[in-house]
PDB file of C-alpha atoms in Angstrom:
ATOM      1  CA  MET A1499      17.547  31.433  19.398  1.00  0.00           C
ATOM      2  CA  GLU A1500      14.958  33.584  21.000  1.00  0.00           C
ATOM      3  CA  ASP A1501      13.080  33.773  17.736  1.00  0.00           C
ATOM      4  CA  LEU A1502      12.787  29.983  17.566  1.00  0.00           C
ATOM      5  CA  TYR A1503      11.266  29.822  21.075  1.00  0.00           C
ATOM      6  CA  ASP A1504       8.818  32.583  20.184  1.00  0.00           C
ATOM      7  CA  VAL A1505       7.721  30.740  17.038  1.00  0.00           C
ATOM      8  CA  ILE A1506       7.180  27.456  18.949  1.00  0.00           C
ATOM      9  CA  GLU A1507       5.262  29.240  21.704  1.00  0.00           C
ATOM     10  CA  ASN A1508       3.030  31.051  19.171  1.00  0.00           C
ATOM     11  CA  GLU A1509       2.292  27.777  17.343  1.00  0.00           C
ATOM     12  CA  ALA A1510       1.340  26.049  20.613  1.00  0.00           C
ATOM     13  CA  GLU A1511      -0.999  28.884  21.557  1.00  0.00           C
ATOM     14  CA  SER A1512      -2.652  28.884  18.131  1.00  0.00           C
ATOM     15  CA  ALA A1513      -3.124  25.080  18.283  1.00  0.00           C
ATOM     16  CA  ALA A1514      -4.766  25.359  21.704  1.00  0.00           C
ATOM     17  CA  ASP A1515      -7.026  28.164  20.459  1.00  0.00           C
ATOM     18  CA  ALA A1516      -8.032  26.124  17.406  1.00  0.00           C
ATOM     19  CA  LYS A1517      -8.859  23.112  19.560  1.00  0.00           C
ATOM     20  CA  SER A1518     -11.005  25.142  21.941  1.00  0.00           C
ATOM     21  CA  GLU A1519     -12.843  26.692  18.992  1.00  0.00           C
ATOM     22  CA  GLN A1520     -13.755  23.224  17.685  1.00  0.00           C
ATOM     23  CA  ILE A1521     -15.438  22.109  20.953  1.00  0.00           C
ATOM     24  CA  PRO A1522     -18.293  24.375  22.054  1.00  0.00           C
ATOM     25  CA  ASP A1523     -18.385  25.407  25.713  1.00  0.00           C
ATOM     26  CA  GLU A1524     -21.812  23.786  26.212  1.00  0.00           C
ATOM     27  CA  VAL A1525     -20.431  20.362  25.286  1.00  0.00           C
ATOM     28  CA  THR A1526     -17.524  20.602  27.731  1.00  0.00           C
ATOM     29  CA  GLU A1527     -19.846  21.843  30.471  1.00  0.00           C
ATOM     30  CA  GLU A1528     -22.266  18.936  29.808  1.00  0.00           C
ATOM     31  CA  HIS A1529     -19.377  16.476  29.835  1.00  0.00           C
ATOM     32  CA  ASN A1530     -18.135  17.829  33.157  1.00  0.00           C
ATOM     33  CA  ALA A1531     -21.677  17.672  34.608  1.00  0.00           C
ATOM     34  CA  ASP A1532     -22.112  14.075  33.391  1.00  0.00           C
ATOM     35  CA  ALA A1533     -18.778  13.109  34.932  1.00  0.00           C
ATOM     36  CA  GLU A1534     -19.833  14.606  38.263  1.00  0.00           C
ATOM     37  CA  ASP A1535     -23.210  12.793  38.100  1.00  0.00           C
ATOM     38  CA  SER A1536     -21.605   9.441  37.333  1.00  0.00           C
ATOM     39  CA  SER A1537     -19.085   9.816  40.145  1.00  0.00           C
ATOM     40  CA  SER A1538     -21.836  10.701  42.602  1.00  0.00           C
ATOM     41  CA  THR A1539     -23.868   7.714  41.319  1.00  0.00           C
ATOM     42  CA  GLN A1540     -20.909   5.421  41.860  1.00  0.00           C
ATOM     43  CA  ASP A1541     -20.443   6.804  45.358  1.00  0.00           C
ATOM     44  CA  ALA A1542     -24.134   6.190  46.028  1.00  0.00           C
ATOM     45  CA  ASN A1543     -23.879   2.593  44.776  1.00  0.00           C
ATOM     46  CA  TYR A1544     -21.029   1.825  47.139  1.00  0.00           C
ATOM     47  CA  GLY A1545     -22.609   3.596  50.052  1.00  0.00           C
ATOM     48  CA  ASP A1546     -26.215   2.677  49.329  1.00  0.00           C
ATOM     49  CA  GLY A1547     -26.523   0.520  52.417  1.00  0.00           C
ATOM     50  CA  THR A1548     -26.440  -2.827  50.615  1.00  0.00           C
ATOM     51  CA  ASP A1549     -26.056  -5.586  53.131  1.00  0.00           C
ATOM     52  CA  TYR A1550     -23.174  -7.517  51.604  1.00  0.00           C
ATOM     53  CA  GLU A1551     -23.132  -9.999  54.454  1.00  0.00           C
ATOM     54  CA  ALA A1552     -26.721 -10.986  53.664  1.00  0.00           C
ATOM     55  CA  LEU A1553     -25.852 -11.186  49.957  1.00  0.00           C
ATOM     56  CA  ILE A1554     -22.886 -13.461  50.706  1.00  0.00           C
ATOM     57  CA  ALA A1555     -25.028 -15.608  53.006  1.00  0.00           C
ATOM     58  CA  SER A1556     -27.669 -16.037  50.298  1.00  0.00           C
ATOM     59  CA  ASP A1557     -24.966 -16.902  47.743  1.00  0.00           C
ATOM     60  CA  VAL A1558     -23.504 -19.541  50.072  1.00  0.00           C
ATOM     61  CA  ALA A1559     -26.945 -21.028  50.741  1.00  0.00           C
ATOM     62  CA  SER A1560     -27.691 -21.118  47.005  1.00  0.00           C
ATOM     63  CA  LEU A1561     -24.358 -22.755  46.214  1.00  0.00           C
ATOM     64  CA  LYS A1562     -24.726 -25.341  48.987  1.00  0.00           C
ATOM     65  CA  ALA A1563     -28.189 -26.273  47.710  1.00  0.00           C
ATOM     66  CA  GLU A1564     -27.014 -26.717  44.132  1.00  0.00           C
ATOM     67  CA  PHE A1565     -23.536 -28.212  44.626  1.00  0.00           C
ATOM     68  CA  PRO A1566     -23.221 -30.962  47.270  1.00  0.00           C
ATOM     69  CA  GLU A1567     -19.424 -30.690  47.310  1.00  0.00           C
ATOM     70  CA  LEU A1568     -19.781 -27.225  48.901  1.00  0.00           C
ATOM     71  CA  ALA A1569     -21.553 -28.466  52.014  1.00  0.00           C
ATOM     72  CA  GLY A1570     -18.543 -27.579  54.178  1.00  0.00           C
ATOM     73  CA  ILE A1571     -18.029 -23.941  53.147  1.00  0.00           C
ATOM     74  CA  ARG A1572     -18.932 -21.117  55.505  1.00  0.00           C
ATOM     75  CA  ASP A1573     -18.156 -18.148  53.257  1.00  0.00           C
ATOM     76  CA  VAL A1574     -17.425 -17.370  49.595  1.00  0.00           C
ATOM     77  CA  THR A1575     -13.799 -16.882  50.602  1.00  0.00           C
ATOM     78  CA  ASP A1576     -13.632 -20.676  51.025  1.00  0.00           C
ATOM     79  CA  LEU A1577     -14.102 -21.082  47.252  1.00  0.00           C
ATOM     80  CA  ASN A1578     -11.154 -21.803  44.921  1.00  0.00           C
ATOM     81  CA  ASN A1579     -10.922 -18.281  43.498  1.00  0.00           C
ATOM     82  CA  PRO A1580     -13.032 -15.887  45.582  1.00  0.00           C
ATOM     83  CA  LEU A1581     -11.818 -12.696  43.858  1.00  0.00           C
ATOM     84  CA  ARG A1582     -12.767 -13.991  40.417  1.00  0.00           C
ATOM     85  CA  TYR A1583     -16.094 -15.226  41.822  1.00  0.00           C
ATOM     86  CA  ALA A1584     -16.818 -11.734  43.214  1.00  0.00           C
ATOM     87  CA  ALA A1585     -15.847 -10.085  39.925  1.00  0.00           C
ATOM     88  CA  LEU A1586     -18.181 -12.373  37.995  1.00  0.00           C
ATOM     89  CA  ARG A1587     -21.005 -11.725  40.462  1.00  0.00           C
ATOM     90  CA  ASP A1588     -20.446  -7.977  39.997  1.00  0.00           C
ATOM     91  CA  LEU A1589     -20.800  -8.498  36.242  1.00  0.00           C
ATOM     92  CA  GLY A1590     -24.272  -9.940  36.837  1.00  0.00           C
ATOM     93  CA  LEU A1591     -23.727 -13.710  36.792  1.00  0.00           C
ATOM     94  CA  SER A1592     -25.801 -15.863  39.101  1.00  0.00           C
ATOM     95  CA  PRO A1593     -24.035 -17.579  42.020  1.00  0.00           C
ATOM     96  CA  ALA A1594     -24.120 -20.924  40.194  1.00  0.00           C
ATOM     97  CA  GLU A1595     -22.727 -19.457  36.974  1.00  0.00           C
ATOM     98  CA  ALA A1596     -19.944 -17.632  38.796  1.00  0.00           C
ATOM     99  CA  TYR A1597     -19.042 -20.790  40.736  1.00  0.00           C
ATOM    100  CA  MET A1598     -18.987 -22.941  37.598  1.00  0.00           C
ATOM    101  CA  ALA A1599     -16.722 -20.402  35.889  1.00  0.00           C
ATOM    102  CA  THR A1600     -14.219 -20.362  38.757  1.00  0.00           C
ATOM    103  CA  ALA A1601     -14.421 -23.836  40.294  1.00  0.00           C
ATOM    104  CA  LYS A1602     -12.131 -26.755  39.764  1.00  0.00           C
ATOM    105  CA  ARG A1603     -14.735 -29.439  40.185  1.00  0.00           C
ATOM    106  CA  SER A1604     -13.647 -32.970  40.834  1.00  0.00           C
ATOM    107  CA  ALA A1605     -14.823 -35.626  38.446  1.00  0.00           C
ATOM    108  CA  ARG A1606     -17.571 -37.681  40.004  1.00  0.00           C
ATOM    109  CA  ASP A1607     -18.729 -41.112  39.059  1.00  0.00           C
ATOM    110  CA  THR A1608     -22.001 -40.425  37.280  1.00  0.00           C
ATOM    111  CA  ARG A1609     -22.890 -44.114  37.405  1.00  0.00           C
ATOM    112  CA  SER A1610     -22.956 -44.387  41.186  1.00  0.00           C
ATOM    113  CA  HIS A1611     -26.699 -45.073  41.115  1.00  0.00           C
ATOM    114  CA  LEU A1612     -25.971 -48.302  39.213  1.00  0.00           C
ATOM    115  CA  VAL A1613     -23.717 -49.882  41.842  1.00  0.00           C
ATOM    116  CA  SER A1614     -26.245 -52.321  43.228  1.00  0.00           C
ATOM    117  CA  ALA A1615     -27.436 -53.361  39.768  1.00  0.00           C
ATOM    118  CA  ARG A1616     -23.882 -53.714  38.518  1.00  0.00           C
ATOM    119  CA  GLY A1617     -23.011 -55.974  41.451  1.00  0.00           C
ATOM    120  CA  ARG A1618     -25.772 -58.453  40.609  1.00  0.00           C
ATOM    121  CA  SER A1619     -25.537 -58.453  36.838  1.00  0.00           C
ATOM    122  CA  MET A1620     -21.763 -58.282  36.360  1.00  0.00           C
ATOM    123  CA  ALA A1621     -20.676 -60.723  39.048  1.00  0.00           C
ATOM    124  CA  GLY A1622     -22.482 -63.645  37.525  1.00  0.00           C
ATOM    125  CA  ASP A1623     -23.935 -66.658  39.220  1.00  0.00           C
ATOM    126  CA  PRO A1624     -21.345 -68.848  40.935  1.00  0.00           C
ATOM    127  CA  CYS A1625     -23.270 -71.889  39.718  1.00  0.00           C
ATOM    128  CA  MET A1626     -22.910 -70.814  36.091  1.00  0.00           C
ATOM    129  CA  MET A1627     -20.470 -72.460  33.702  1.00  0.00           C
ATOM    130  CA  SER A1628     -17.571 -70.517  32.257  1.00  0.00           C
ATOM    131  CA  GLN A1629     -17.339 -70.067  28.496  1.00  0.00           C
ATOM    132  CA  LEU A1630     -14.759 -72.840  28.227  1.00  0.00           C
ATOM    133  CA  GLU A1631     -16.919 -75.271  30.231  1.00  0.00           C
ATOM    134  CA  LEU A1632     -19.950 -74.361  28.122  1.00  0.00           C
ATOM    135  CA  ALA A1633     -18.043 -75.025  24.891  1.00  0.00           C
ATOM    136  CA  THR A1634     -16.931 -78.430  26.241  1.00  0.00           C
ATOM    137  CA  ALA A1635     -20.511 -79.268  27.283  1.00  0.00           C
ATOM    138  CA  ARG A1636     -21.770 -78.360  23.784  1.00  0.00           C
ATOM    139  CA  GLU A1637     -19.347 -80.910  22.324  1.00  0.00           C
ATOM    140  CA  LEU A1638     -20.506 -83.550  24.794  1.00  0.00           C
ATOM    141  CA  PHE A1639     -24.245 -82.821  24.369  1.00  0.00           C
ATOM    142  CA  PRO A1640     -24.694 -81.508  20.816  1.00  0.00           C
ATOM    143  CA  GLY A1641     -28.513 -81.620  20.844  1.00  0.00           C
ATOM    144  CA  ARG A1642     -29.024 -79.425  23.924  1.00  0.00           C
ATOM    145  CA  SER A1643     -29.346 -75.628  24.136  1.00  0.00           C
ATOM    146  CA  ASP A1644     -27.110 -73.442  26.304  1.00  0.00           C
ATOM    147  CA  SER A1645     -29.866 -72.866  28.843  1.00  0.00           C
ATOM    148  CA  GLU A1646     -30.450 -76.623  29.146  1.00  0.00           C
ATOM    149  CA  LEU A1647     -26.731 -77.159  29.644  1.00  0.00           C
ATOM    150  CA  GLN A1648     -26.663 -74.445  32.346  1.00  0.00           C
ATOM    151  CA  ARG A1649     -29.595 -76.079  34.177  1.00  0.00           C
ATOM    152  CA  LEU A1650     -27.923 -79.460  34.005  1.00  0.00           C
ATOM    153  CA  TYR A1651     -24.654 -78.032  35.336  1.00  0.00           C
ATOM    154  CA  LYS A1652     -26.512 -76.289  38.153  1.00  0.00           C
ATOM    155  CA  ARG A1653     -28.274 -79.558  39.158  1.00  0.00           C
ATOM    156  CA  VAL A1654     -25.034 -81.492  39.113  1.00  0.00           C
ATOM    157  CA  THR A1655     -22.976 -78.944  41.129  1.00  0.00           C
ATOM    158  CA  LYS A1656     -25.482 -78.498  43.975  1.00  0.00           C
TER     159      LYS A1656
END
């Protein structure tokens, strides 16, 4: 049995030696140096003195200006999914884009500016004849137009 363990151990050592021969020492040293630089860069980014409170305040102001339904929020944590919003902002999306990607916006009536016009045009004139009355009047006065019949009806019902 001892011979089997010696053979396995020798094969493992030769495989490790072959692997180290394939990768030059300069490459591994450069890789280690790059890894140290990137970790120190990441540490610098987190400790670079960025004022996150000011960034959040500017995001909230931007969102309130663009989306009227957010007038009552005080912080980004008041949003539907603040963690997803923060992740999208970290990826480089603008505050509006990140909000649109995470928000569950309520459907608004896009025709609200037509309310006053709709009230006048759709309600109709109370002095106007219904379609049934107009059809009856056409039978009674075959030579008159619809507008003449409407004027006559209006004069009579005053």
